[in-house]
Amino acid sequence: MNKDVARTVIGIIGNVISFFLFLSPVPTFVTIWKAKSVQAFKPDPYLATILNCAMWTVYGLPFVKPDSILVLTINAIGLLIEAIYISIFLIYSDGAKRKKIVYFLLGEFIFWAIIFVITMAALHGPKRSYLVGIICLILNILMYASPLTVMRRVITTKSVKYMPFYLSLANFANGIIWFVYALLKFDPFVLIPNGLGALSGAVQLILYATYYKSTKWDEDEPDPAPEVQLSAGGESSQV
């Protein structure tokens, strides 16, 4: 199997894993739908992820970053899924919250549109992927702060009750897959965030192994604040 074929196969596997990670918040939205209210859930992770997906979708366009169609496909799918999540928030939020969401979306769209116009009109060749790639990289690194709160909670409470094993494992696998994908045809903008994602997933698995025995599964603890976990190339969000 040559390098291009291997890269395509790995990218397809990455698309599948990332797709199921995008679907991981579905139970949250089933709860919102049944209650006809967003309750204490926050739209922040989904607003952040929709901008992330929108930027990675631009990055994967053939005239921005050639040979990145699998980055384009999964992030276009993620963009659609996140739009559905945000639509549910809009439907079941009160007037004040709904207005804030709309303003935030408008700000994100303006930012995305400015970057898109600059990329298409003022830049040519590799400069296009450099600009969009740097922005995607910065967004991903900023969003890696959120899983740290989950890991800190595990260390503080010596409990992995609110850090699901299979989600941590899937995030680790997702990071590894996209890291290898970017390594086969060197792409630092996909490589770096997914390397960080794989490292984050590995640390979570180590913490799980360390604190599994000390976890008191039957004790009630206050629910943790909503968190978001992301792995670039294919993004994922967790509540």
mmCIF file of C-alpha atoms in Angstrom:
data_model
loop_
_atom_site.group_PDB
_atom_site.id
_atom_site.type_symbol
_atom_site.label_atom_id
_atom_site.label_comp_id
_atom_site.label_asym_id
_atom_site.label_seq_id
_atom_site.Cartn_x
_atom_site.Cartn_y
_atom_site.Cartn_z
ATOM 1 C CA MET A 1 0.000 0.000 0.000
ATOM 2 C CA ASN A 2 1.538 3.329 -1.057
ATOM 3 C CA LYS A 3 1.518 6.471 1.063
ATOM 4 C CA ASP A 4 -1.424 8.165 -0.721
ATOM 5 C CA VAL A 5 -3.668 5.107 -0.413
ATOM 6 C CA ALA A 6 -2.709 4.666 3.257
ATOM 7 C CA ARG A 7 -3.473 8.349 3.894
ATOM 8 C CA THR A 8 -6.893 8.017 2.264
ATOM 9 C CA VAL A 9 -7.785 4.898 4.278
ATOM 10 C CA ILE A 10 -6.671 6.545 7.530
ATOM 11 C CA GLY A 11 -8.613 9.704 6.657
ATOM 12 C CA ILE A 12 -11.784 7.682 6.064
ATOM 13 C CA ILE A 13 -11.338 5.947 9.442
ATOM 14 C CA GLY A 14 -10.826 9.406 10.970
ATOM 15 C CA ASN A 15 -14.056 10.609 9.364
ATOM 16 C CA VAL A 16 -15.992 7.703 10.907
ATOM 17 C CA ILE A 17 -14.552 8.225 14.400
ATOM 18 C CA SER A 18 -15.055 11.990 14.230
ATOM 19 C CA PHE A 19 -18.639 11.567 13.029
ATOM 20 C CA PHE A 20 -19.569 9.549 16.113
ATOM 21 C CA LEU A 21 -17.772 12.060 18.327
ATOM 22 C CA PHE A 22 -19.880 14.822 16.799
ATOM 23 C CA LEU A 23 -22.951 12.806 17.784
ATOM 24 C CA SER A 24 -21.833 12.375 21.424
ATOM 25 C CA PRO A 25 -23.929 15.346 22.715
ATOM 26 C CA VAL A 26 -27.164 13.849 21.322
ATOM 27 C CA PRO A 27 -28.360 12.646 24.783
ATOM 28 C CA THR A 28 -28.065 16.242 26.027
ATOM 29 C CA PHE A 29 -30.326 17.491 23.246
ATOM 30 C CA VAL A 30 -32.813 14.690 23.809
ATOM 31 C CA THR A 31 -33.017 15.944 27.412
ATOM 32 C CA ILE A 32 -33.540 19.531 26.194
ATOM 33 C CA TRP A 33 -36.202 18.427 23.721
ATOM 34 C CA LYS A 34 -38.112 16.430 26.348
ATOM 35 C CA ALA A 35 -37.967 19.276 28.883
ATOM 36 C CA LYS A 36 -38.757 21.913 26.221
ATOM 37 C CA SER A 37 -36.057 23.997 27.914
ATOM 38 C CA VAL A 38 -32.262 24.387 27.712
ATOM 39 C CA GLN A 39 -32.216 24.343 31.539
ATOM 40 C CA ALA A 40 -28.628 24.909 32.793
ATOM 41 C CA PHE A 41 -26.973 23.759 29.568
ATOM 42 C CA LYS A 42 -24.855 26.349 27.785
ATOM 43 C CA PRO A 43 -24.499 26.887 24.023
ATOM 44 C CA ASP A 44 -20.845 27.955 24.329
ATOM 45 C CA PRO A 45 -19.233 24.635 23.280
ATOM 46 C CA TYR A 46 -21.418 24.427 20.180
ATOM 47 C CA LEU A 47 -20.874 28.070 19.209
ATOM 48 C CA ALA A 48 -17.122 27.513 19.511
ATOM 49 C CA THR A 49 -17.224 24.254 17.561
ATOM 50 C CA ILE A 50 -19.341 25.639 14.710
ATOM 51 C CA LEU A 51 -16.738 28.362 14.060
ATOM 52 C CA ASN A 52 -13.993 25.754 14.289
ATOM 53 C CA CYS A 53 -15.745 23.512 11.759
ATOM 54 C CA ALA A 54 -16.438 26.474 9.453
ATOM 55 C CA MET A 55 -12.745 27.422 9.419
ATOM 56 C CA TRP A 56 -11.568 23.834 8.871
ATOM 57 C CA THR A 57 -14.092 23.504 6.036
ATOM 58 C CA VAL A 58 -12.444 26.477 4.310
ATOM 59 C CA TYR A 59 -9.016 24.967 4.992
ATOM 60 C CA GLY A 60 -10.028 21.700 3.296
ATOM 61 C CA LEU A 61 -11.215 23.370 0.080
ATOM 62 C CA PRO A 62 -9.140 22.235 -2.949
ATOM 63 C CA PHE A 63 -8.115 25.798 -3.813
ATOM 64 C CA VAL A 64 -6.982 26.476 -0.234
ATOM 65 C CA LYS A 65 -5.286 23.206 0.769
ATOM 66 C CA PRO A 66 -5.122 20.629 -2.053
ATOM 67 C CA ASP A 67 -5.533 16.930 -1.212
ATOM 68 C CA SER A 68 -7.456 17.648 1.997
ATOM 69 C CA ILE A 69 -10.904 16.514 0.897
ATOM 70 C CA LEU A 70 -11.288 14.267 3.957
ATOM 71 C CA VAL A 71 -10.691 17.240 6.248
ATOM 72 C CA LEU A 72 -13.359 19.085 4.270
ATOM 73 C CA THR A 73 -15.939 16.289 4.397
ATOM 74 C CA ILE A 74 -15.889 15.634 8.137
ATOM 75 C CA ASN A 75 -15.902 19.311 9.069
ATOM 76 C CA ALA A 76 -18.739 20.064 6.644
ATOM 77 C CA ILE A 77 -20.710 17.265 8.325
ATOM 78 C CA GLY A 78 -19.718 18.637 11.738
ATOM 79 C CA LEU A 79 -20.837 22.110 10.675
ATOM 80 C CA LEU A 80 -24.284 20.745 9.825
ATOM 81 C CA ILE A 81 -24.564 18.804 13.090
ATOM 82 C CA GLU A 82 -23.479 21.793 15.188
ATOM 83 C CA ALA A 83 -25.995 23.983 13.317
ATOM 84 C CA ILE A 84 -28.737 21.546 14.350
ATOM 85 C CA TYR A 85 -27.583 21.686 17.980
ATOM 86 C CA ILE A 86 -27.583 25.491 17.973
ATOM 87 C CA SER A 87 -31.009 25.548 16.302
ATOM 88 C CA ILE A 88 -32.369 23.478 19.203
ATOM 89 C CA PHE A 89 -30.836 25.976 21.626
ATOM 90 C CA LEU A 90 -32.531 28.814 19.743
ATOM 91 C CA ILE A 91 -35.901 27.063 19.853
ATOM 92 C CA TYR A 92 -35.846 26.276 23.571
ATOM 93 C CA SER A 93 -34.000 29.339 24.961
ATOM 94 C CA ASP A 94 -35.749 32.377 26.384
ATOM 95 C CA GLY A 95 -35.664 35.721 24.558
ATOM 96 C CA ALA A 96 -32.533 37.087 26.235
ATOM 97 C CA LYS A 97 -30.485 33.924 25.686
ATOM 98 C CA ARG A 98 -31.739 33.614 22.133
ATOM 99 C CA LYS A 99 -30.636 37.162 21.358
ATOM 100 C CA LYS A 100 -27.130 36.502 22.738
ATOM 101 C CA ILE A 101 -26.803 33.370 20.613
ATOM 102 C CA VAL A 102 -27.878 35.240 17.487
ATOM 103 C CA TYR A 103 -25.404 38.073 18.171
ATOM 104 C CA PHE A 104 -22.606 35.585 18.770
ATOM 105 C CA LEU A 105 -23.419 33.714 15.556
ATOM 106 C CA LEU A 106 -23.498 36.987 13.641
ATOM 107 C CA GLY A 107 -20.073 37.935 15.011
ATOM 108 C CA GLU A 108 -18.693 34.525 14.045
ATOM 109 C CA PHE A 109 -20.142 34.787 10.554
ATOM 110 C CA ILE A 110 -18.626 38.239 10.033
ATOM 111 C CA PHE A 111 -15.229 36.957 11.223
ATOM 112 C CA TRP A 112 -15.487 33.899 8.949
ATOM 113 C CA ALA A 113 -16.590 36.010 5.976
ATOM 114 C CA ILE A 114 -13.686 38.462 6.423
ATOM 115 C CA ILE A 115 -11.150 35.619 6.536
ATOM 116 C CA PHE A 116 -12.775 33.930 3.528
ATOM 117 C CA VAL A 117 -12.747 37.115 1.429
ATOM 118 C CA ILE A 118 -9.127 37.895 2.354
ATOM 119 C CA THR A 119 -8.116 34.305 1.571
ATOM 120 C CA MET A 120 -9.832 34.258 -1.799
ATOM 121 C CA ALA A 121 -9.210 37.817 -2.986
ATOM 122 C CA ALA A 122 -5.842 38.823 -1.562
ATOM 123 C CA LEU A 123 -3.895 35.571 -1.225
ATOM 124 C CA HIS A 124 -2.742 32.968 -3.702
ATOM 125 C CA GLY A 125 -1.135 29.532 -3.547
ATOM 126 C CA PRO A 126 0.264 28.279 -0.222
ATOM 127 C CA LYS A 127 -0.414 31.650 1.449
ATOM 128 C CA ARG A 128 -4.109 30.738 1.559
ATOM 129 C CA SER A 129 -3.552 27.579 3.577
ATOM 130 C CA TYR A 130 -1.052 29.371 5.846
ATOM 131 C CA LEU A 131 -3.564 32.040 6.890
ATOM 132 C CA VAL A 132 -6.519 29.700 7.408
ATOM 133 C CA GLY A 133 -4.333 26.992 8.941
ATOM 134 C CA ILE A 134 -2.842 29.372 11.519
ATOM 135 C CA ILE A 135 -6.329 30.562 12.523
ATOM 136 C CA CYS A 136 -7.565 26.954 12.825
ATOM 137 C CA LEU A 137 -4.500 26.078 14.891
ATOM 138 C CA ILE A 138 -5.022 29.013 17.272
ATOM 139 C CA LEU A 139 -8.726 28.188 17.694
ATOM 140 C CA ASN A 140 -7.924 24.558 18.494
ATOM 141 C CA ILE A 141 -5.194 25.364 20.993
ATOM 142 C CA LEU A 142 -7.453 27.856 22.792
ATOM 143 C CA MET A 143 -10.183 25.251 23.030
ATOM 144 C CA TYR A 144 -7.862 22.664 24.559
ATOM 145 C CA ALA A 145 -8.142 24.527 27.860
ATOM 146 C CA SER A 146 -11.587 23.012 28.522
ATOM 147 C CA PRO A 147 -10.600 19.328 28.939
ATOM 148 C CA LEU A 148 -8.074 20.486 31.546
ATOM 149 C CA THR A 149 -10.981 21.358 33.863
ATOM 150 C CA VAL A 150 -12.263 17.776 33.608
ATOM 151 C CA MET A 151 -8.820 16.352 34.361
ATOM 152 C CA ARG A 152 -8.375 18.733 37.281
ATOM 153 C CA ARG A 153 -11.730 17.586 38.668
ATOM 154 C CA VAL A 154 -10.629 13.940 38.416
ATOM 155 C CA ILE A 155 -7.379 14.636 40.291
ATOM 156 C CA THR A 156 -9.143 16.737 42.947
ATOM 157 C CA THR A 157 -11.975 14.277 43.615
ATOM 158 C CA LYS A 158 -9.964 11.111 42.856
ATOM 159 C CA SER A 159 -13.016 10.075 40.847
ATOM 160 C CA VAL A 160 -13.512 9.375 37.137
ATOM 161 C CA LYS A 161 -17.297 9.289 37.448
ATOM 162 C CA TYR A 162 -17.760 12.278 35.138
ATOM 163 C CA MET A 163 -15.010 11.420 32.657
ATOM 164 C CA PRO A 164 -16.523 8.685 30.440
ATOM 165 C CA PHE A 165 -13.931 6.065 29.493
ATOM 166 C CA TYR A 166 -15.173 5.385 25.975
ATOM 167 C CA LEU A 167 -15.301 9.069 25.098
ATOM 168 C CA SER A 168 -11.741 9.542 26.348
ATOM 169 C CA LEU A 169 -10.662 6.477 24.360
ATOM 170 C CA ALA A 170 -12.429 7.752 21.231
ATOM 171 C CA ASN A 171 -10.786 11.168 21.577
ATOM 172 C CA PHE A 172 -7.380 9.497 21.921
ATOM 173 C CA ALA A 173 -8.014 7.326 18.845
ATOM 174 C CA ASN A 174 -9.315 10.340 16.918
ATOM 175 C CA GLY A 175 -6.196 12.362 17.713
ATOM 176 C CA ILE A 176 -3.868 9.496 16.758
ATOM 177 C CA ILE A 177 -5.657 8.814 13.464
ATOM 178 C CA TRP A 178 -5.576 12.444 12.315
ATOM 179 C CA PHE A 179 -1.997 12.841 13.575
ATOM 180 C CA VAL A 180 -0.878 9.937 11.364
ATOM 181 C CA TYR A 181 -2.974 11.314 8.477
ATOM 182 C CA ALA A 182 -1.150 14.650 8.717
ATOM 183 C CA LEU A 183 2.227 12.946 9.115
ATOM 184 C CA LEU A 184 1.907 10.899 5.909
ATOM 185 C CA LYS A 185 1.696 14.075 3.834
ATOM 186 C CA PHE A 186 3.162 16.604 6.236
ATOM 187 C CA ASP A 187 0.573 19.152 7.299
ATOM 188 C CA PRO A 188 1.584 20.986 10.495
ATOM 189 C CA PHE A 189 -1.811 22.660 10.897
ATOM 190 C CA VAL A 190 -3.542 19.275 11.246
ATOM 191 C CA LEU A 191 -0.568 17.562 12.883
ATOM 192 C CA ILE A 192 -0.040 19.896 15.861
ATOM 193 C CA PRO A 193 -3.618 20.113 17.236
ATOM 194 C CA ASN A 194 -4.189 16.402 16.772
ATOM 195 C CA GLY A 195 -0.897 15.628 18.467
ATOM 196 C CA LEU A 196 -2.167 17.688 21.392
ATOM 197 C CA GLY A 197 -5.530 15.900 21.173
ATOM 198 C CA ALA A 198 -3.864 12.494 21.287
ATOM 199 C CA LEU A 199 -1.733 13.604 24.256
ATOM 200 C CA SER A 200 -4.824 14.935 26.055
ATOM 201 C CA GLY A 201 -6.659 11.658 25.411
ATOM 202 C CA ALA A 202 -3.676 9.645 26.651
ATOM 203 C CA VAL A 203 -3.527 11.671 29.882
ATOM 204 C CA GLN A 204 -7.260 11.119 30.421
ATOM 205 C CA LEU A 205 -6.814 7.362 29.976
ATOM 206 C CA ILE A 206 -3.908 7.359 32.435
ATOM 207 C CA LEU A 207 -6.035 9.289 34.942
ATOM 208 C CA TYR A 208 -8.867 6.824 34.404
ATOM 209 C CA ALA A 209 -6.572 3.888 35.150
ATOM 210 C CA THR A 210 -5.133 5.703 38.172
ATOM 211 C CA TYR A 211 -8.397 6.752 39.830
ATOM 212 C CA TYR A 212 -10.800 4.026 38.704
ATOM 213 C CA LYS A 213 -10.454 2.042 41.944
ATOM 214 C CA SER A 214 -10.919 5.114 44.140
ATOM 215 C CA THR A 215 -14.103 6.192 42.334
ATOM 216 C CA LYS A 216 -17.252 5.949 44.454
ATOM 217 C CA TRP A 217 -19.774 5.216 41.703
ATOM 218 C CA ASP A 218 -22.832 5.235 44.002
ATOM 219 C CA GLU A 219 -22.171 8.606 45.636
ATOM 220 C CA ASP A 220 -24.050 11.616 44.313
ATOM 221 C CA GLU A 221 -21.861 14.482 43.237
ATOM 222 C CA PRO A 222 -22.918 17.812 41.751
ATOM 223 C CA ASP A 223 -22.981 17.595 37.975
ATOM 224 C CA PRO A 224 -19.917 19.138 36.364
ATOM 225 C CA ALA A 225 -20.203 22.206 34.191
ATOM 226 C CA PRO A 226 -20.566 21.532 30.459
ATOM 227 C CA GLU A 227 -17.231 20.801 28.835
ATOM 228 C CA VAL A 228 -16.018 20.647 25.276
ATOM 229 C CA GLN A 229 -13.337 18.377 23.902
ATOM 230 C CA LEU A 230 -11.934 18.919 20.462
ATOM 231 C CA SER A 231 -9.656 17.107 18.103
ATOM 232 C CA ALA A 232 -8.840 18.965 14.927
ATOM 233 C CA GLY A 233 -9.078 17.445 11.481
ATOM 234 C CA GLY A 234 -12.260 15.989 12.848
ATOM 235 C CA GLU A 235 -13.679 17.883 15.802
ATOM 236 C CA SER A 236 -15.672 16.568 18.686
ATOM 237 C CA SER A 237 -17.701 18.139 21.428
ATOM 238 C CA GLN A 238 -18.763 16.722 24.753
ATOM 239 C CA VAL A 239 -21.306 17.912 27.275
#
